[in-house]
Coordinates of N, CA and C in Angstrom, one line a residue:
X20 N 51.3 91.0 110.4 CA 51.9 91.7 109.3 C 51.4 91.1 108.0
X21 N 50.7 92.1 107.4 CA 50.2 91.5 105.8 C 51.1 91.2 104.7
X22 N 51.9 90.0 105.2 CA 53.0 89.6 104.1 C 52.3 89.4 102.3
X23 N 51.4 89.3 102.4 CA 51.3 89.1 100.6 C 50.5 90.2 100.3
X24 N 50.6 91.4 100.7 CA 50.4 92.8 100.2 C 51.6 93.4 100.5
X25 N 52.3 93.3 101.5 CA 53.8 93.7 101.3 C 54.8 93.1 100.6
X26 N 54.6 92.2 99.6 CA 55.2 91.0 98.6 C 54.6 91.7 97.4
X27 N 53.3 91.9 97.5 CA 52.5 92.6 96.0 C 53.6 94.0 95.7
X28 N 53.5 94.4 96.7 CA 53.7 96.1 97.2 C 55.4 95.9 96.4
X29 N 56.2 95.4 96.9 CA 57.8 95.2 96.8 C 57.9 94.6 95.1
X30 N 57.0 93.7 94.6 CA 57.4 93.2 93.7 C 56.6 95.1 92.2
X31 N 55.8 95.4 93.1 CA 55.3 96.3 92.2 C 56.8 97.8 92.3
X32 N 57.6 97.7 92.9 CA 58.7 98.7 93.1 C 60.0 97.9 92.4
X33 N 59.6 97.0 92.6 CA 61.1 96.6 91.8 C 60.6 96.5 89.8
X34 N 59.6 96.2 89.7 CA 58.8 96.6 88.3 C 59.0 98.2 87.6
X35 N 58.5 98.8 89.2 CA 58.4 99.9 88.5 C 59.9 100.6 87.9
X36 N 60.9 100.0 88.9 CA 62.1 100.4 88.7 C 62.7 99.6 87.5
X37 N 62.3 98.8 86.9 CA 62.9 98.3 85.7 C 62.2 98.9 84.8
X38 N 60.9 99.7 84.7 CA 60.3 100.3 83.9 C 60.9 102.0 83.7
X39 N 61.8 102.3 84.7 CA 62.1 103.6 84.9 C 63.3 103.4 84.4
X40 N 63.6 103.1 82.6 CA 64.6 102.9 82.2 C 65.7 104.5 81.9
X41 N 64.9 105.6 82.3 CA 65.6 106.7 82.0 C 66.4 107.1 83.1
X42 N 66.1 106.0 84.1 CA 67.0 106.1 85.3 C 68.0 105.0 85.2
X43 N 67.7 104.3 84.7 CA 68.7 103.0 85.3 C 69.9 102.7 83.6
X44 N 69.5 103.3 82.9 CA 70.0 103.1 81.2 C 71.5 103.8 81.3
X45 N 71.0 105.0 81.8 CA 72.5 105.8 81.7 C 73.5 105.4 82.4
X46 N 73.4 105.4 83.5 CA 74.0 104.3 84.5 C 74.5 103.2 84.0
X47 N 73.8 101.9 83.1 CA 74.5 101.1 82.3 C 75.8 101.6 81.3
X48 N 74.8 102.3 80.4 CA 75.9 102.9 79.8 C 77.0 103.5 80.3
X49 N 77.2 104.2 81.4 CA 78.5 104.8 81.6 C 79.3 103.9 82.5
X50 N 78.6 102.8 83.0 CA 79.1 101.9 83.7 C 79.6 101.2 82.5
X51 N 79.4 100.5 81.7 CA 80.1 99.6 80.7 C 81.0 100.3 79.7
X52 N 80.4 101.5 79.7 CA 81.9 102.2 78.6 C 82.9 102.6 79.2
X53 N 83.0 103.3 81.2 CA 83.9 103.5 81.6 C 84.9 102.6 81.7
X54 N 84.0 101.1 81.9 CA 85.0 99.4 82.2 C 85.8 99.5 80.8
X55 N 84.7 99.4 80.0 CA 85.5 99.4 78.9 C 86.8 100.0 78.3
X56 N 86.8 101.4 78.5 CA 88.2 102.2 78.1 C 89.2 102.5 78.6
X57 N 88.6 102.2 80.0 CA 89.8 102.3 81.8 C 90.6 100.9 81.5
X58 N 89.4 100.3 81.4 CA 90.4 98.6 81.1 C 91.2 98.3 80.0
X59 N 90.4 98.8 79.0 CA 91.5 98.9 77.5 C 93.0 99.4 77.6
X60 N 93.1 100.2 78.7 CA 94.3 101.1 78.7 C 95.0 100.3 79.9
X61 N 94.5 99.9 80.9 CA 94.9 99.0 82.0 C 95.6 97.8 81.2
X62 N 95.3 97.3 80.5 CA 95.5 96.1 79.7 C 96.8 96.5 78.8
X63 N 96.9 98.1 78.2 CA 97.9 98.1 77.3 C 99.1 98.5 78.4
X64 N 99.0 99.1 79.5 CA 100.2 99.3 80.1 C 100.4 98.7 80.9
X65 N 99.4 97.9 82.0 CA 99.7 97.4 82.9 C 99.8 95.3 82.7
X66 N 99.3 95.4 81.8 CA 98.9 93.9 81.5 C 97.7 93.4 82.2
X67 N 97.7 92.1 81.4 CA 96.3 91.2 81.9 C 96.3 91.5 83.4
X68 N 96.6 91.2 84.1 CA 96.3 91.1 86.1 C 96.5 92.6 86.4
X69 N 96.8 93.8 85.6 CA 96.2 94.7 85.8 C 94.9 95.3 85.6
X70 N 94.4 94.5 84.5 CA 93.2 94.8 83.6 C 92.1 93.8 84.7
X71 N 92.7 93.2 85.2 CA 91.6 92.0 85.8 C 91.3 93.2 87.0
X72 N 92.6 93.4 87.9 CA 92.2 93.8 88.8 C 91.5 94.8 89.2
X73 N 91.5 96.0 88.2 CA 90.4 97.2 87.6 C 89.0 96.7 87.4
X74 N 88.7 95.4 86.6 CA 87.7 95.2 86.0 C 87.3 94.8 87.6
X75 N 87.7 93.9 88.6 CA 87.2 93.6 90.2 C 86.6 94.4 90.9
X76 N 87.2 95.3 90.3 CA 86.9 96.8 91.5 C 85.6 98.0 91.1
X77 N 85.9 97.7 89.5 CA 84.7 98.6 88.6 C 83.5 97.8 88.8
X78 N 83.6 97.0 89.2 CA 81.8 96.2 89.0 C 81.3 96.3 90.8
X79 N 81.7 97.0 91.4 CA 81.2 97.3 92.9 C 81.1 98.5 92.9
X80 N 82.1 98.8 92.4 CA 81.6 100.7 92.3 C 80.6 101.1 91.6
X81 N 80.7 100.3 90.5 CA 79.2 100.7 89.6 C 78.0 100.7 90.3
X82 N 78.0 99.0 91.0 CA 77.3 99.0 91.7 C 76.3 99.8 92.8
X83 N 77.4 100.3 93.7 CA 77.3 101.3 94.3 C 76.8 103.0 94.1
X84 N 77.2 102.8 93.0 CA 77.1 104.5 92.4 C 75.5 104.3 92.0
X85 N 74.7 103.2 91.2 CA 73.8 102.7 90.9 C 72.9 102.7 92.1
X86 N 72.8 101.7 93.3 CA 72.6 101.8 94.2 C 72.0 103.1 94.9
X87 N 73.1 103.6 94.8 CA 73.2 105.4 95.0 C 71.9 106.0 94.8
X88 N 72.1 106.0 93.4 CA 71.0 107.0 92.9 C 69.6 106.4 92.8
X89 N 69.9 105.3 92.9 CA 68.1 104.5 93.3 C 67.6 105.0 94.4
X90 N 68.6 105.0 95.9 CA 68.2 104.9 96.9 C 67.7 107.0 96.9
X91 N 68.5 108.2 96.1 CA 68.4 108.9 96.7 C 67.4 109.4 95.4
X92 N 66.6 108.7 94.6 CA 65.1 109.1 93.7 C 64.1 108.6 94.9
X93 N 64.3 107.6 95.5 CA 63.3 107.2 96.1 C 63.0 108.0 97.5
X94 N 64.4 108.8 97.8 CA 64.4 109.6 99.0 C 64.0 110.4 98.8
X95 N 64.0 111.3 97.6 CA 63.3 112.5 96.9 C 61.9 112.1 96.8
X96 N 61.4 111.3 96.3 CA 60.1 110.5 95.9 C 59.8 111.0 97.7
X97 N 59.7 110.2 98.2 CA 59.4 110.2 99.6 C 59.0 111.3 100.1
X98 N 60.2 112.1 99.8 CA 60.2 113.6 100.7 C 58.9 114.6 99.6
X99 N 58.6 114.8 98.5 CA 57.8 114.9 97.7 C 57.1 114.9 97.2
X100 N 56.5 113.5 97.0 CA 55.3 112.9 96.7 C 54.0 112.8 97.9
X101 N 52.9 112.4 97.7 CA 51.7 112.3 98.5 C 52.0 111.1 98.8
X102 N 51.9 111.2 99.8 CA 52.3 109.7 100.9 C 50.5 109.4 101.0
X103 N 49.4 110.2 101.0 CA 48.3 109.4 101.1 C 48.1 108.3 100.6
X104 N 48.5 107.9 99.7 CA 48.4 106.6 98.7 C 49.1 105.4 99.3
X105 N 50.0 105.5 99.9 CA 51.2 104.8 100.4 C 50.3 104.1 101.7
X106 N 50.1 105.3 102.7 CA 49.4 105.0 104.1 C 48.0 104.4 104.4
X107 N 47.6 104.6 103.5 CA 46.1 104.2 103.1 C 45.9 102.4 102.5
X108 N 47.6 101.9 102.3 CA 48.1 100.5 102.3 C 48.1 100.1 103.6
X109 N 47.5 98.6 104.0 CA 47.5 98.0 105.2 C 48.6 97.4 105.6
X110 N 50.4 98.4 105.4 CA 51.8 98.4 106.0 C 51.9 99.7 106.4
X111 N 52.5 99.6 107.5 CA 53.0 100.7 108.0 C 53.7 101.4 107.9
X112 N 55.0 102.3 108.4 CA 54.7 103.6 107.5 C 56.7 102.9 107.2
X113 N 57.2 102.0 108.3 CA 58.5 101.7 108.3 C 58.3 100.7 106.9
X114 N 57.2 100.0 106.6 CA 56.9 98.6 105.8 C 56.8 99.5 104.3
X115 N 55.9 100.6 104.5 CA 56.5 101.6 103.1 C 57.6 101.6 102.9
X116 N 58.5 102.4 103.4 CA 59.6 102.8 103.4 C 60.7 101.7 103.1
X117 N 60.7 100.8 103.5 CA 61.6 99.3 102.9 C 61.0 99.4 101.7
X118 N 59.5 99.2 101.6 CA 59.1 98.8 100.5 C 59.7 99.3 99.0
X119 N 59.3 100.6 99.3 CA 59.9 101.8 98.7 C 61.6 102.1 98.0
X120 N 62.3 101.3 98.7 CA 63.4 100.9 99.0 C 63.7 100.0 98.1
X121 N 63.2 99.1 97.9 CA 62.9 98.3 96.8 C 63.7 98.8 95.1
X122 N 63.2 99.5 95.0 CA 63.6 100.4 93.8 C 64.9 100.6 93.7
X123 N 65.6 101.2 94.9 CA 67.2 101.4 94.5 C 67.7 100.1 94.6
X124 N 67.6 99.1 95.7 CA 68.0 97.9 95.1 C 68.1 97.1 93.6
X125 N 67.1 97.4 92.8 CA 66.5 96.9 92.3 C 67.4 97.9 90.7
X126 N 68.0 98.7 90.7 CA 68.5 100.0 89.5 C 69.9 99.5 90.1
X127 N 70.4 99.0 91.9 CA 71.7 98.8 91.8 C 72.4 97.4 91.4
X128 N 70.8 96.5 91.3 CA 71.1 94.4 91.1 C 71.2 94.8 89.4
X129 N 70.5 95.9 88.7 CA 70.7 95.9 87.2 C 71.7 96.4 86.5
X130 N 72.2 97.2 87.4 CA 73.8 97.7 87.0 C 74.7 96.9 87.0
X131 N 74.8 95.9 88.3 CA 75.7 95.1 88.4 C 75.3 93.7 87.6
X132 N 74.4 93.4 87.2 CA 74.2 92.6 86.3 C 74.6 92.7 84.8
X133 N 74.5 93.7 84.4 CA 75.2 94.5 83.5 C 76.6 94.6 83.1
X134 N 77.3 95.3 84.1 CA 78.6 95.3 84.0 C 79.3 94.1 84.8
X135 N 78.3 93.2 85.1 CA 79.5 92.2 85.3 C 79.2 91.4 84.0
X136 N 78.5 90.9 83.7 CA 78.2 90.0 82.2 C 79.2 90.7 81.0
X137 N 79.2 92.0 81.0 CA 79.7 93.0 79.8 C 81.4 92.3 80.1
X138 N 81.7 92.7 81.5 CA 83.2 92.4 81.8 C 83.6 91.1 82.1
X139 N 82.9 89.8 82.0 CA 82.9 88.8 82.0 C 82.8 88.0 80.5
X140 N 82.3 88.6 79.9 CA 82.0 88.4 78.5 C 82.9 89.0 77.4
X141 N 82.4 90.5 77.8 CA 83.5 91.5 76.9 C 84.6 91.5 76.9
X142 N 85.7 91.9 78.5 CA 86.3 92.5 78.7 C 87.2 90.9 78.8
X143 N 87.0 89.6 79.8 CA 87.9 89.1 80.1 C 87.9 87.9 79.3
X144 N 86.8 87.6 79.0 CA 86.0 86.5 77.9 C 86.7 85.1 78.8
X145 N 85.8 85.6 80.0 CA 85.9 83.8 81.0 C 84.5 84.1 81.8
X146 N 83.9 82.9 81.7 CA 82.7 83.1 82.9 C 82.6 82.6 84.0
X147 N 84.1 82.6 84.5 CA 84.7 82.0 85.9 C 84.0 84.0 86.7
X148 N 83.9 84.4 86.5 CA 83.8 85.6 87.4 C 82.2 85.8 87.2
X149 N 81.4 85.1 86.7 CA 79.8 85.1 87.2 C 79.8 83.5 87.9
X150 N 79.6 83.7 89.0 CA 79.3 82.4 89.7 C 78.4 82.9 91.2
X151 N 77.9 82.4 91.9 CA 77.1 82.3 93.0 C 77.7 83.6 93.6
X152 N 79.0 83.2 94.3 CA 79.6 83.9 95.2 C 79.5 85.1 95.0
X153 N 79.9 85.5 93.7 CA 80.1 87.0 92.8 C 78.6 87.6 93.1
X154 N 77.6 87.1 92.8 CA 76.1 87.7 92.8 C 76.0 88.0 94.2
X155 N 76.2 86.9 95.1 CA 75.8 87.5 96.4 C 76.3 88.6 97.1
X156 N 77.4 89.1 96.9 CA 78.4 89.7 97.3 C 77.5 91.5 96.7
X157 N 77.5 90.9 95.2 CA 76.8 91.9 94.8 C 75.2 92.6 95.2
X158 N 74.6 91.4 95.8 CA 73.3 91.8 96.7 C 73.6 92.3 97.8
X159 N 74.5 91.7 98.0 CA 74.7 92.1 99.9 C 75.3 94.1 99.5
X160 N 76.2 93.9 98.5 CA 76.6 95.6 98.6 C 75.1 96.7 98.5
X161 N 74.8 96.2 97.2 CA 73.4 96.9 96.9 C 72.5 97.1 98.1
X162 N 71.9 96.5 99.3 CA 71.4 96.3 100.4 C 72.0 97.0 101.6
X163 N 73.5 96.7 101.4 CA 74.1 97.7 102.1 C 74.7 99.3 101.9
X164 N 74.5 99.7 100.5 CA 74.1 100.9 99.9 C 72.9 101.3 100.2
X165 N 72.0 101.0 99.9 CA 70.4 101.6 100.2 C 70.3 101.8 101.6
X166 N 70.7 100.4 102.1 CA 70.2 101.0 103.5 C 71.1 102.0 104.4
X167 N 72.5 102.2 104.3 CA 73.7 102.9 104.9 C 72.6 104.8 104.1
X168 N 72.8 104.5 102.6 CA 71.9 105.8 102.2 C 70.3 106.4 102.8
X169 N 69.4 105.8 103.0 CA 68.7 105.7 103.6 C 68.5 106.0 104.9
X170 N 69.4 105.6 106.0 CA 69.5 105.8 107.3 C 70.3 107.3 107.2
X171 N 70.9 107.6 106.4 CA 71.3 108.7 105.9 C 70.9 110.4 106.0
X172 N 69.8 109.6 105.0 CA 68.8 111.1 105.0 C 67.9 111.0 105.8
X173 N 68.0 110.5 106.8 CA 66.8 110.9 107.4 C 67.5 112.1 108.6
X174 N 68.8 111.8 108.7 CA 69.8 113.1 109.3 C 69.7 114.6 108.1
X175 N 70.0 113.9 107.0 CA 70.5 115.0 106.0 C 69.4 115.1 105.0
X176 N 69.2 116.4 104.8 CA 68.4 116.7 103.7 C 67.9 117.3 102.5
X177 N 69.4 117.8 102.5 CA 70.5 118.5 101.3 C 70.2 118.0 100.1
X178 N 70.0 117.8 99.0 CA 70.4 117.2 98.2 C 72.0 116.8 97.5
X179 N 72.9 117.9 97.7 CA 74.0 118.3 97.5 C 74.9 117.5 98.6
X180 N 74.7 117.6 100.2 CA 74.7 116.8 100.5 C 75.0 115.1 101.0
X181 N 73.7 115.3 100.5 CA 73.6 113.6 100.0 C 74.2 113.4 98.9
X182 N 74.9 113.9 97.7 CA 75.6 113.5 96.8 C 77.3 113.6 97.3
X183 N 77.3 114.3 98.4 CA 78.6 114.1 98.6 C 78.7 112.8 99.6
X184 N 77.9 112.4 100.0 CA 77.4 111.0 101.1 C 77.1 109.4 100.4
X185 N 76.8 110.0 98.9 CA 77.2 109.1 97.7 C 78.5 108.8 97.6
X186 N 79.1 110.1 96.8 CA 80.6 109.9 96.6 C 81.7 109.0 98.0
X187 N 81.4 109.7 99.1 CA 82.1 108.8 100.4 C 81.7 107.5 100.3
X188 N 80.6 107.1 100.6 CA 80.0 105.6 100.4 C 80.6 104.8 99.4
X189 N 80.2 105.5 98.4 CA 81.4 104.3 96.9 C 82.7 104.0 97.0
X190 N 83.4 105.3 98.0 CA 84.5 105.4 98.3 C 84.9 104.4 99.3
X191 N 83.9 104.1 99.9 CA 84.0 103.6 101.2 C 83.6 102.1 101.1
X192 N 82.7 101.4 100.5 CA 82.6 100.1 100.0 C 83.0 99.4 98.8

């Protein structure tokens, strides 16, 4: 297995996906202004440990919804694009395809980085809720978003579909 072309290969997908800010921006944005005004109101009627417990639950969903739409560009990409270029790499076709994969991970670790700093900073102004545990939790969802989506479409090939296999999923983790 050619691990330092499949390393080149993965760090060049997770690049490109921070470069593909017209994907991953809007998503911040509506992730941090939804926290923001859901929680604003959580806070005036329900109180602080209402507001906390909203802000707990919004930074995984975002996640997820983020996640989401990485994993189902790159599924489009896939299904669309010229794969000559891909195969013609000394990985195979499954070593693409994680590769590739890469990407949604990579649009769902920037969301949640995002909105958890905004709601940690902004919203609760303690930075007891960025710590080790918090991050990992947040890789492990992201990983298990892509890949749950992923194994996905290779059943389904809807696009419509697959957005309602989004919506369940966020619902579902």
């Amino acid at each position: 297995m050619p691990l330092r072309e499949l390393s080149t290969v993965a760090l060049y997908e997770a690049g490109s996906a921070l470069r593909r800010w017209e994907l991953w921006l809007p998503y911040v944005f509506s992730a941090t202004l939804g926290l923001f005004m859901v929680s604003r109101g959580f806070d005036a009627f329900g109180g602080a440990a209402a507001q906390r417990f909203f802000v707990l639950g919004w930074i995984p969903f975002s996640t997820v919804t983020a996640a989401s739409l990485g994993t189902i560009t790159v599924v489009l990409g896939l299904s669309h694009q010229s794969l000559r270029y891909w195969l013609s790499l000394p990985l195979s076709v499954r070593q693409v395809v994680a590769v590739k994969l890469v990407m949604g991970v990579t649009m769902g670790l920037l969301v949640a980085a995002a909105t958890l700093v905004f709601a940690a900073v902004g919203i609760l102004r303690s930075a007891a809720l960025i710590s080790f545990e918090t991050a990992l939790v947040l890789l492990l969802l992201t990983f298990a978003t892509s890949g749950l989506l992923a194994a996905l479409s290779i059943v389904v090939r809807d696009i419509t579909k697959m957005s309602i296999l989004t919506i369940l999923t966020s619902a579902i983790l």
